[in-house]
Each structure stands twice: as structure tokens, then as C-alpha cells.
């Protein structure tokens, strides 16, 4: 029988307190406790750490850590943390967990009396706690507190600078306020790492978003959903933040898009497939759509406006040109001997609104490179959560995409480029943007040019894609990775 211990873990020198209460199997090692603390506080394991038996590590008589840290420490009294059980370490009283020797985040760990477990219990259970963990590299307790004060004061001269730094360091899925504390998301990450199969979870799922097959209902996320596939490819700590984000923004809620909204959104693609027809459409000698067809599409879809000009030449009419590019990349139409014809997918999609909706939501990442698929999935989350950009030039969605690519291990292609920027992300996501910007017609729809405020129904489309089987086919990301 296992010995269960409740640990009270509190960050020193910070108010209001940041606390976690963990019930742990005392037979687990301090190496396991290190991981549990990282997950429970939202640390990203970017720095060295150490367990000691005194608040000041220099005065400790016992040190526990990874052997590779010996060069950083006086090895006197040092033992590898993997060789020491939690029960043995806390037997003599409180111990301290030091993380990031520069910032000096000190966690005081106090143990309750041991109790004998009856039946199967989680190896690590998050019993309770308070507040979000601090931001990495924020300067320790003093620096983090100062940054929070600056963020809370829009008139502070450093407010914009600190806000930009925080956004860059934390990424788009970090808990939004210092008071945020999501027990379910943290527990799911602990369960995943320690191999505990909660009855309601799919034991083979890495995303932490799927329920067990025997409990799966019609409104639950499907095992092959893009949202689960994307989450599975994220690093553990970031994955926990992402799960909290999808819960906060309702991205796990069932997707129910009315027939009227579906018809409105797919109307441009329906028009193009109808214009091509079952027998194909003869192109001009230069390979463009006939002028009458271009003008008819702009008029029918309500896209015509003076800035575009006469709207008769496809090469100078971006809405129609981009619509055709999107439909070609999705595999709905293709050029054949001077004609634009439907493919097999296009013939099936032309059968009706539901068929076209299914084709667009399931094929939006079709024919993209693995990195572009990750970028496309990240971009779709920014539409699905309903956020709006003040205008096209102030749209900061590219930052979310850049962050996702970075944490998933992708790097810019250009020689000498060490980070993604607005321009590089714009190029990567352009094929998906062509589809999104082509959705909708008539007043109130997305239409063209892209409006200052997004049509709320575009969020429905993005959520339908994320819930659908448009998996990231990178060869490395699957449900059972």
C-alpha cells in the first residue's frame, strides 16, 4: 500500500500568496516532485533547480538535484534527486525547492502526516491552490510584483514596453490574469505525465481534451479533431496553458452552425463551382476567367466596390483571383487544356451546401507543408475564439502563429532569420487566409475587402474546422504519438 502525503507548497516573498496543495505518493522520487511542481505552478523548465533542507541553499546540509548541476554547486551533501523518495526527504521537516538560480524562485514545501492509501489513487493530486504561477524570467518575486503593478497602470511610462515583453514571453495561451487558477487543466497535465488514467479521459490521448471512448457523447471532441491533434504536438507546459485557453474561450463547446449561416459562408465557392459547371469553363488565351464571369461573380457576391475598378479582369480583381487560388489549392477545381474544371472533390462539393461546407472545413489545410499546417491550425484558433482586430494593419494574429511555430520547434526558412515576423508569418498563412477571406457574401458577411470587424460567423467556421477531421499530417503528430 502506498503512503500518501499532502504537501503545502508556497512561493516565498510574494504577496498575495501563490500556493499549491498536492497529495502525492510518498514513494515517488524528488525528481517526480520536481516535475509536479513545474506543472502545478506553470513553470516551463527553462532553468536549473535544486531541493535543499534550508531556506538559504548556502546553509543547507542536504542538497538534491540532477547530477549535471554538480558543476554549479558545492557537492558536499549532494544526492541525485532520482534516488531520494519524497517521504524520506520531508521526514525531517520542511524542505525548499529552488528554481532559476538567477531569479531565485524559492518554494517552501511543508508535509502533513503520512496516510496509507486504500485502493487506487492518483500518484499526484492537485488538492487546491491560489493564483497563476509567475512569468519566467520576470526578475524573481520583486521583479514580477513590479511588472504586475506596471501592467495594472496604463499611465505608467513603461506600461507599453512591459506589456509587449509579457506578450512576447508568455504567448497567447498563458493564463490572462494573476488570479487565474485552473485546477482541471493542471490536473490533466499531472495525470498525463504520471500515467494515471482518470475514468473520464482517453488513456491514449496526449492532448488532454478527449474523454474515454465508453463515455464519448455526440457533442464531445472527436479523437481525430484538428484541435486535439494540434494540442498533442505542443510541449507539456505549453499544452497545459493551451487547454486552459480552449476552456476559457469555449472552443470545446459543441459546434452548431445553422443551414442559413453555412449557405452564406460558402456562397463564393458555390458560385465558382456553379460558374465552372459540370462541363468546365473555357479560360481566356492567357488562362484567366472570362471578363463576364469575373464581373458576374463580383456583382452576385456583393464584392464590387470602386477601389477594385471595373471588376472584369481576374488578374486585377483580387477577390475572384484569390477565390480561384483557394479553390484550386483545396482540390475543388483545376486547369485542364485551357479550361477550368471541377475535380472529383469539386463535383461532390457542388451537390449542396452541406457537401461544400464539409469540403471546405475538412480540406482547409490540404496541400500545405507540415509547418504551414501547424501555422494554419494556430491561425484558426485566433478566429475561433471570436477576437476582433481594429483593422487589417493592427491585426496581431501573426504573433500567435509565430509563437506556436516557435514552441513546436519550427524555424524561419530565410538565411540569417532567427525569429518569425509579421512578413514571414503572412507568407506562411496566406493560403489559409485566402480561404477565410473568400468566405461569405452580401451585406453582413465577411466578403471583400476584409472588414474592420470580423463577421462573428467566421468564428463558427473556424471552430467547425478545429472540431473536424482536418488533422495535421506532419508524420509526427497523431492521437497516439
Coordinates of C-alpha atoms in Angstrom, one line a residue:
X1 CA 0.0 0.0 0.0
X2 CA 1.3 3.5 -0.9
X3 CA 1.9 6.2 1.7
X4 CA 0.1 9.4 0.6
X5 CA 1.4 12.8 1.8
X6 CA -0.2 16.2 1.4
X7 CA 2.3 18.9 0.5
X8 CA 1.7 22.6 1.0
X9 CA 4.0 24.4 -1.5
X10 CA 4.2 28.2 -1.3
X11 CA 6.4 30.7 -3.1
X12 CA 8.4 32.8 -0.7
X13 CA 8.5 36.6 -0.6
X14 CA 5.5 37.2 -2.7
X15 CA 2.0 38.6 -1.9
X16 CA -0.8 37.8 -2.4
X17 CA 0.5 34.2 -1.9
X18 CA 0.9 31.7 -4.8
X19 CA 0.2 28.3 -3.3
X20 CA -0.4 24.7 -4.4
X21 CA -1.6 21.8 -2.3
X22 CA -0.5 18.4 -3.7
X23 CA -1.4 15.0 -2.5
X24 CA 1.5 12.7 -3.6
X25 CA 2.5 9.1 -3.3
X26 CA 5.4 9.3 -0.8
X27 CA 7.3 6.6 -2.8
X28 CA 7.7 9.0 -5.7
X29 CA 11.2 10.5 -6.1
X30 CA 12.1 14.1 -5.7
X31 CA 12.7 14.1 -9.5
X32 CA 9.0 13.3 -9.8
X33 CA 8.2 16.1 -7.4
X34 CA 10.3 18.5 -9.5
X35 CA 8.1 17.7 -12.5
X36 CA 4.9 18.0 -10.4
X37 CA 5.9 21.4 -9.2
X38 CA 6.8 22.6 -12.7
X39 CA 3.4 21.6 -14.0
X40 CA 1.4 22.8 -10.9
X41 CA 3.0 26.3 -11.0
X42 CA 3.1 26.6 -14.8
X43 CA 6.9 26.8 -15.0
X44 CA 8.4 25.8 -18.3
X45 CA 11.6 24.0 -17.1
X46 CA 13.9 26.5 -18.7
X47 CA 16.3 26.9 -15.7
X48 CA 18.3 24.8 -13.1
X49 CA 16.7 23.7 -9.9
X50 CA 17.6 22.3 -6.5
X51 CA 16.0 20.8 -3.4
X52 CA 17.6 21.8 -0.1
X53 CA 16.8 21.4 3.6
X54 CA 17.2 25.1 4.4
X55 CA 15.7 28.3 3.1
X56 CA 19.2 29.5 2.1
X57 CA 20.8 26.9 -0.1
X58 CA 24.3 28.0 1.0
X59 CA 23.4 26.9 4.6
X60 CA 21.8 23.7 3.7
X61 CA 23.3 20.4 4.8
X62 CA 21.4 18.3 2.3
X63 CA 21.1 19.0 -1.5
X64 CA 19.1 17.0 -4.0
X65 CA 19.1 17.7 -7.7
X66 CA 20.2 16.5 -11.1
X67 CA 23.8 15.3 -11.3
X68 CA 24.6 17.6 -14.2
X69 CA 24.2 20.5 -11.8
X70 CA 27.2 19.5 -9.7
X71 CA 29.4 22.0 -11.6
X72 CA 27.1 24.7 -10.3
X73 CA 27.2 23.6 -6.6
X74 CA 29.3 22.6 -3.8
X75 CA 28.9 18.8 -4.0
X76 CA 29.0 18.4 -0.2
X77 CA 25.9 16.6 0.9
X78 CA 24.6 16.3 -2.6
X79 CA 22.4 13.4 -3.7
X80 CA 20.7 12.8 -7.0
X81 CA 17.0 13.6 -6.7
X82 CA 16.0 10.5 -8.6
X83 CA 17.4 8.3 -5.7
X84 CA 15.5 10.0 -2.9
X85 CA 11.8 9.5 -2.1
X86 CA 9.5 12.3 -1.2
X87 CA 8.7 10.6 2.1
X88 CA 12.4 10.4 3.0
X89 CA 13.1 14.0 2.0
X90 CA 10.3 15.6 4.1
X91 CA 10.7 13.3 7.1
X92 CA 12.8 15.8 9.0
X93 CA 10.7 18.8 8.4
X94 CA 10.2 21.4 5.6
X95 CA 12.3 21.4 2.5
X96 CA 12.8 24.1 -0.2
X97 CA 12.7 23.9 -3.9
X98 CA 14.9 26.5 -5.6
X99 CA 14.1 27.2 -9.3
X100 CA 16.0 29.6 -11.6
X101 CA 19.2 30.5 -9.6
X102 CA 19.2 33.9 -11.2
X103 CA 15.6 34.9 -10.3
X104 CA 15.7 32.8 -7.2
X105 CA 12.2 31.4 -7.0
X106 CA 12.1 29.6 -3.6
X107 CA 9.2 27.3 -2.8
X108 CA 8.7 26.2 0.8
X109 CA 7.4 22.6 1.0
X110 CA 5.7 21.5 4.2
X111 CA 4.4 18.0 4.6
X112 CA 1.4 16.7 6.5
X113 CA 1.3 13.4 8.4
X114 CA 1.5 10.4 6.1
X115 CA -1.6 8.3 5.5
X116 CA -2.0 4.9 4.0
X117 CA -3.8 4.8 0.7
X118 CA -6.7 2.4 0.2
X119 CA -7.5 1.5 -3.4
X120 CA -6.1 3.2 -6.5
X121 CA -5.3 6.8 -6.1
X122 CA -3.7 9.3 -8.4
X123 CA 0.1 9.5 -8.0
X124 CA -0.2 13.3 -7.7
X125 CA -3.5 15.1 -7.0
X126 CA -3.9 18.9 -7.1
X127 CA -6.0 19.4 -3.9
X128 CA -6.1 23.2 -4.2
X129 CA -4.2 26.4 -4.6
X130 CA -4.2 30.1 -5.3
X131 CA -3.3 32.3 -8.3
X132 CA -1.4 31.7 -11.5
X133 CA 2.3 30.9 -11.4
X134 CA 4.7 33.8 -12.1
X135 CA 6.2 34.6 -15.5
X136 CA 9.5 33.1 -16.4
X137 CA 12.5 35.5 -16.3
X138 CA 10.4 38.2 -14.7
X139 CA 13.1 39.1 -12.1
X140 CA 12.1 37.0 -9.2
X141 CA 9.4 37.9 -6.6
X142 CA 10.4 41.6 -6.6
X143 CA 10.6 41.9 -10.4
X144 CA 7.3 40.0 -11.0
X145 CA 5.4 42.2 -8.5
X146 CA 6.8 45.3 -10.1
X147 CA 5.8 44.2 -13.6
X148 CA 2.2 43.4 -12.4
X149 CA 1.9 46.9 -10.9
X150 CA 3.1 48.5 -14.2
X151 CA 0.7 46.3 -16.2
X152 CA -2.2 47.5 -14.0
X153 CA -1.4 51.1 -14.6
X154 CA -2.0 52.2 -18.2
X155 CA -0.5 55.6 -17.5
X156 CA 2.9 54.2 -16.3
X157 CA 5.7 55.3 -18.7
X158 CA 6.9 51.7 -19.0
X159 CA 3.4 50.2 -19.5
X160 CA 3.6 49.6 -23.2
X161 CA 7.1 48.2 -23.0
X162 CA 6.3 45.8 -20.2
X163 CA 3.0 44.7 -21.9
X164 CA 4.9 43.9 -25.1
X165 CA 7.6 42.0 -23.2
X166 CA 5.0 40.0 -21.4
X167 CA 3.0 39.2 -24.5
X168 CA 6.2 38.0 -26.3
X169 CA 7.4 35.9 -23.3
X170 CA 4.2 34.3 -22.2
X171 CA 2.5 33.7 -25.6
X172 CA -1.2 33.8 -26.4
X173 CA -2.4 30.9 -24.1
X174 CA -0.9 32.0 -20.8
X175 CA -3.4 32.5 -18.0
X176 CA -4.7 36.0 -18.6
X177 CA -4.7 37.4 -15.1
X178 CA -2.6 36.8 -11.9
X179 CA -5.7 35.4 -10.2
X180 CA -6.4 32.7 -12.8
X181 CA -6.1 29.2 -11.4
X182 CA -7.5 26.2 -13.4
X183 CA -7.4 23.1 -11.4
X184 CA -8.8 20.8 -14.1
X185 CA -6.2 21.8 -16.7
X186 CA -3.3 21.3 -14.3
X187 CA -4.6 18.0 -13.0
X188 CA -5.0 16.7 -16.6
X189 CA -1.3 17.5 -17.2
X190 CA -0.3 15.8 -14.0
X191 CA -2.3 12.7 -14.9
X192 CA -0.8 12.7 -18.4
X193 CA 2.8 12.8 -17.1
X194 CA 2.3 10.3 -14.2
X195 CA 0.3 7.9 -16.3
X196 CA -2.9 8.0 -14.4
X197 CA -6.0 7.0 -16.3
X198 CA -8.9 9.1 -15.0
X199 CA -12.1 7.3 -15.8
X200 CA -13.4 10.2 -17.9
X201 CA -10.2 10.6 -20.0
X202 CA -9.0 8.8 -23.1
X203 CA -5.9 6.9 -21.9
X204 CA -4.2 7.1 -25.3
X205 CA -4.8 10.8 -25.8
X206 CA -1.9 13.3 -25.5
X207 CA -4.0 16.4 -25.9
X208 CA -5.9 16.1 -22.6
X209 CA -9.0 17.2 -24.5
X210 CA -10.6 13.8 -25.2
X211 CA -12.9 11.8 -23.0
X212 CA -12.8 8.0 -22.8
X213 CA -14.5 6.1 -25.7
X214 CA -17.1 4.5 -23.5
X215 CA -18.2 7.9 -22.2
X216 CA -17.9 9.8 -25.5
X217 CA -21.0 11.7 -26.5
X218 CA -22.1 13.2 -29.8
X219 CA -21.1 16.7 -28.6
X220 CA -17.6 15.7 -27.3
X221 CA -14.5 16.4 -29.3
X222 CA -13.7 13.6 -31.8
X223 CA -10.4 11.7 -31.5
X224 CA -9.3 12.9 -34.9
X225 CA -10.3 16.5 -34.4
X226 CA -7.7 19.1 -35.5
X227 CA -7.9 20.8 -32.1
X228 CA -6.8 17.6 -30.3
X229 CA -4.2 16.9 -33.0
X230 CA -2.7 20.4 -32.6
X231 CA -2.7 20.3 -28.8
X232 CA -0.9 16.9 -28.9
X233 CA 2.1 18.5 -30.6
X234 CA 2.7 21.1 -28.0
X235 CA 5.3 20.8 -25.2
X236 CA 3.8 19.7 -21.9
X237 CA 3.8 23.0 -20.0
X238 CA 2.6 24.9 -23.1
X239 CA -0.1 22.3 -23.7
X240 CA -1.5 22.8 -20.2
X241 CA -1.8 26.6 -21.0
X242 CA -3.4 25.8 -24.3
X243 CA -6.0 23.6 -22.6
X244 CA -6.8 26.4 -20.2
X245 CA -7.2 28.7 -23.1
X246 CA -9.6 26.5 -25.1
X247 CA -11.8 26.1 -22.0
X248 CA -11.8 29.8 -21.2
X249 CA -12.8 30.7 -24.8
X250 CA -15.4 28.0 -25.2
X251 CA -13.5 26.2 -28.1
X252 CA -14.6 22.8 -26.6
X253 CA -18.3 23.8 -26.8
X254 CA -20.4 21.9 -29.4
X255 CA -20.4 23.5 -32.9
X256 CA -23.9 24.0 -34.3
X257 CA -24.0 26.2 -37.4
X258 CA -27.4 26.9 -38.9
X259 CA -28.1 26.0 -42.6
X260 CA -28.5 29.7 -43.3
X261 CA -25.1 30.6 -42.0
X262 CA -23.5 27.7 -43.8
X263 CA -25.0 28.8 -47.1
X264 CA -23.9 32.4 -46.5
X265 CA -20.3 31.5 -45.7
X266 CA -19.8 29.0 -48.6
X267 CA -21.6 31.2 -51.2
X268 CA -18.5 32.3 -53.0
X269 CA -17.2 28.8 -53.5
X270 CA -20.7 27.7 -54.5
X271 CA -20.8 30.5 -57.1
X272 CA -17.4 29.4 -58.5
X273 CA -18.4 25.7 -58.8
X274 CA -21.6 26.7 -60.4
X275 CA -19.8 29.0 -62.9
X276 CA -17.4 26.2 -63.8
X277 CA -20.3 23.8 -64.2
X278 CA -20.2 20.1 -64.7
X279 CA -18.6 20.5 -68.2
X280 CA -15.9 23.1 -67.3
X281 CA -15.4 26.7 -68.2
X282 CA -13.2 27.9 -71.1
X283 CA -10.5 30.3 -70.0
X284 CA -9.0 33.3 -71.9
X285 CA -6.0 32.7 -74.0
X286 CA -3.9 34.0 -71.1
X287 CA -5.5 31.5 -68.7
X288 CA -7.8 33.8 -66.8
X289 CA -11.6 33.6 -66.2
X290 CA -13.7 35.3 -68.8
X291 CA -14.4 39.0 -68.0
X292 CA -18.2 38.5 -67.9
X293 CA -17.7 35.7 -65.4
X294 CA -15.5 37.9 -63.2
X295 CA -17.9 40.8 -63.3
X296 CA -20.8 38.5 -62.6
X297 CA -19.1 37.0 -59.6
X298 CA -18.3 40.3 -58.1
X299 CA -21.9 41.5 -58.6
X300 CA -23.5 38.3 -57.4
X301 CA -21.4 38.1 -54.2
X302 CA -21.7 41.8 -53.4
X303 CA -18.0 42.3 -53.6
X304 CA -17.8 45.0 -56.2
X305 CA -16.6 48.4 -55.0
X306 CA -14.8 51.4 -56.6
X307 CA -11.3 50.7 -55.4
X308 CA -11.1 47.5 -57.4
X309 CA -12.0 49.1 -60.7
X310 CA -14.2 47.6 -63.4
X311 CA -14.0 44.1 -61.9
X312 CA -13.8 42.4 -65.3
X313 CA -10.2 41.2 -65.3
X314 CA -9.3 38.4 -62.9
X315 CA -5.7 39.3 -62.7
X316 CA -6.6 42.8 -61.3
X317 CA -9.6 41.6 -59.3
X318 CA -8.1 40.2 -56.0
X319 CA -11.3 38.7 -54.6
X320 CA -12.0 36.5 -57.6
X321 CA -8.3 35.7 -58.2
X322 CA -7.9 34.7 -54.5
X323 CA -11.1 32.7 -54.5
X324 CA -9.9 30.7 -57.5
X325 CA -6.5 30.2 -55.9
X326 CA -8.1 28.9 -52.8
X327 CA -10.5 26.5 -54.6
X328 CA -7.5 25.2 -56.7
X329 CA -5.4 24.6 -53.6
X330 CA -8.3 22.9 -51.9
X331 CA -8.6 20.5 -54.8
X332 CA -12.0 21.6 -55.9
X333 CA -11.1 22.9 -59.4
X334 CA -8.1 22.7 -61.7
X335 CA -6.9 23.8 -65.2
X336 CA -7.2 21.3 -68.0
X337 CA -6.4 22.0 -71.6
X338 CA -7.4 25.7 -71.4
X339 CA -10.4 25.1 -69.3
X340 CA -11.2 25.3 -65.6
X341 CA -12.9 22.1 -64.5
X342 CA -14.2 20.6 -61.3
X343 CA -12.2 17.8 -59.7
X344 CA -13.9 14.8 -58.2
X345 CA -13.9 16.6 -54.8
X346 CA -15.4 19.6 -56.6
X347 CA -18.2 17.6 -58.2
X348 CA -19.1 16.2 -54.8
X349 CA -18.9 19.6 -53.1
X350 CA -21.2 21.1 -55.7
X351 CA -24.0 18.7 -54.6
X352 CA -25.3 21.2 -52.0
X353 CA -24.4 23.5 -49.1
X354 CA -23.7 20.7 -46.6
X355 CA -21.4 18.9 -49.0
X356 CA -19.5 22.1 -49.8
X357 CA -19.3 23.0 -46.1
X358 CA -17.8 19.6 -45.3
X359 CA -15.3 20.0 -48.2
X360 CA -14.1 23.4 -47.0
X361 CA -13.8 22.6 -43.3
X362 CA -12.0 19.3 -43.9
X363 CA -9.6 20.4 -46.6
X364 CA -8.5 23.9 -45.5
X365 CA -5.0 22.5 -44.6
X366 CA -4.8 20.4 -47.8
X367 CA -1.6 20.6 -49.8
X368 CA 0.2 22.6 -47.2
X369 CA 3.7 21.8 -45.8
X370 CA 3.8 20.4 -42.2
X371 CA 4.9 23.7 -40.8
X372 CA 2.2 25.6 -42.7
X373 CA -0.4 23.1 -41.3
X374 CA 0.7 24.0 -37.8
X375 CA 0.6 27.7 -38.6
X376 CA -2.9 27.3 -40.2
X377 CA -4.2 25.5 -37.1
X378 CA -2.8 28.2 -34.8
X379 CA -4.3 30.9 -37.1
X380 CA -7.7 29.2 -37.0
X381 CA -7.8 29.3 -33.1
X382 CA -7.4 33.1 -33.3
X383 CA -10.6 33.3 -35.4
X384 CA -12.4 30.6 -33.4
X385 CA -12.1 32.4 -30.1
X386 CA -14.0 35.4 -31.6
X387 CA -11.4 38.1 -31.2
X388 CA -11.6 41.1 -33.5
X389 CA -8.8 43.2 -34.9
X390 CA -9.3 47.0 -35.1
X391 CA -8.2 46.9 -38.8
X392 CA -6.0 44.8 -41.1
X393 CA -2.9 46.7 -40.2
X394 CA -3.4 46.4 -36.5
X395 CA -4.1 42.6 -36.7
X396 CA -1.7 40.9 -34.3
X397 CA -2.8 37.3 -35.0
X398 CA 0.6 36.7 -36.6
X399 CA 2.1 36.8 -33.1
X400 CA 0.0 33.8 -32.0
X401 CA 1.1 31.9 -35.1
X402 CA 4.8 32.8 -34.6
X403 CA 4.6 31.6 -31.0
X404 CA 3.0 28.3 -32.0
X405 CA 5.6 27.6 -34.6
X406 CA 8.4 28.5 -32.2
X407 CA 7.3 26.2 -29.4
X408 CA 6.7 23.4 -31.8
X409 CA 10.3 23.6 -33.0
X410 CA 9.9 25.3 -36.4
X411 CA 12.4 27.9 -37.5
X412 CA 12.2 30.6 -40.2
X413 CA 13.4 29.5 -43.6
X414 CA 15.3 32.6 -44.6
X415 CA 19.1 32.6 -44.1
X416 CA 20.0 34.7 -41.1
X417 CA 16.5 34.9 -39.8
X418 CA 16.3 33.9 -36.1
X419 CA 12.7 34.6 -35.5
X420 CA 9.4 34.8 -37.3
X421 CA 8.0 38.3 -38.0
X422 CA 4.8 39.7 -39.5
X423 CA 6.0 39.3 -43.1
X424 CA 7.2 35.7 -42.8
X425 CA 4.0 34.6 -41.0
X426 CA 1.9 36.4 -43.6
X427 CA 3.6 34.4 -46.3
X428 CA 3.1 31.1 -44.5
X429 CA -0.5 31.6 -43.6
X430 CA -1.6 33.2 -46.9
X431 CA -3.2 30.1 -48.4
X432 CA -5.4 29.7 -45.3
X433 CA -6.1 33.5 -45.4
X434 CA -7.3 33.2 -49.0
X435 CA -10.0 30.7 -47.9
X436 CA -11.0 32.7 -44.8
X437 CA -11.2 36.0 -46.7
X438 CA -13.2 34.3 -49.5
X439 CA -16.0 33.2 -47.2
X440 CA -19.3 35.0 -47.1
X441 CA -21.2 37.2 -49.5
X442 CA -23.7 40.1 -49.4
X443 CA -24.2 42.6 -46.5
X444 CA -23.2 41.3 -43.1
X445 CA -20.9 38.5 -44.3
X446 CA -17.1 38.5 -44.4
X447 CA -16.9 39.4 -48.0
X448 CA -14.3 41.6 -49.6
X449 CA -12.3 43.6 -48.8
X450 CA -11.8 42.1 -45.3
X451 CA -13.9 44.2 -42.9
X452 CA -12.6 46.1 -39.9
X453 CA -14.6 43.9 -37.6
X454 CA -14.8 40.2 -38.3
X455 CA -18.1 38.6 -39.1
X456 CA -19.0 36.6 -36.0
X457 CA -20.0 33.7 -38.2
X458 CA -16.4 33.3 -39.3
X459 CA -15.7 32.1 -35.8
X460 CA -18.3 29.4 -36.3
X461 CA -16.4 28.2 -39.5
X462 CA -13.1 28.2 -37.7
X463 CA -14.5 26.2 -34.8
X464 CA -16.0 23.7 -37.2
X465 CA -12.6 23.2 -38.8
X466 CA -11.0 22.7 -35.4
X467 CA -13.6 20.2 -34.4
X468 CA -13.4 18.4 -37.7
X469 CA -11.0 15.7 -39.0
X470 CA -8.6 18.1 -40.7
X471 CA -5.6 16.6 -38.9
X472 CA -2.1 17.9 -39.1
X473 CA -0.5 15.3 -41.3
X474 CA 3.1 16.0 -40.4
X475 CA 4.0 12.4 -39.7
X476 CA 4.8 13.2 -36.1
X477 CA 1.6 14.4 -34.6
X478 CA -1.2 11.9 -34.1
X479 CA -3.6 10.9 -31.4
X480 CA -1.3 8.1 -30.2
X481 CA 2.1 9.7 -30.6

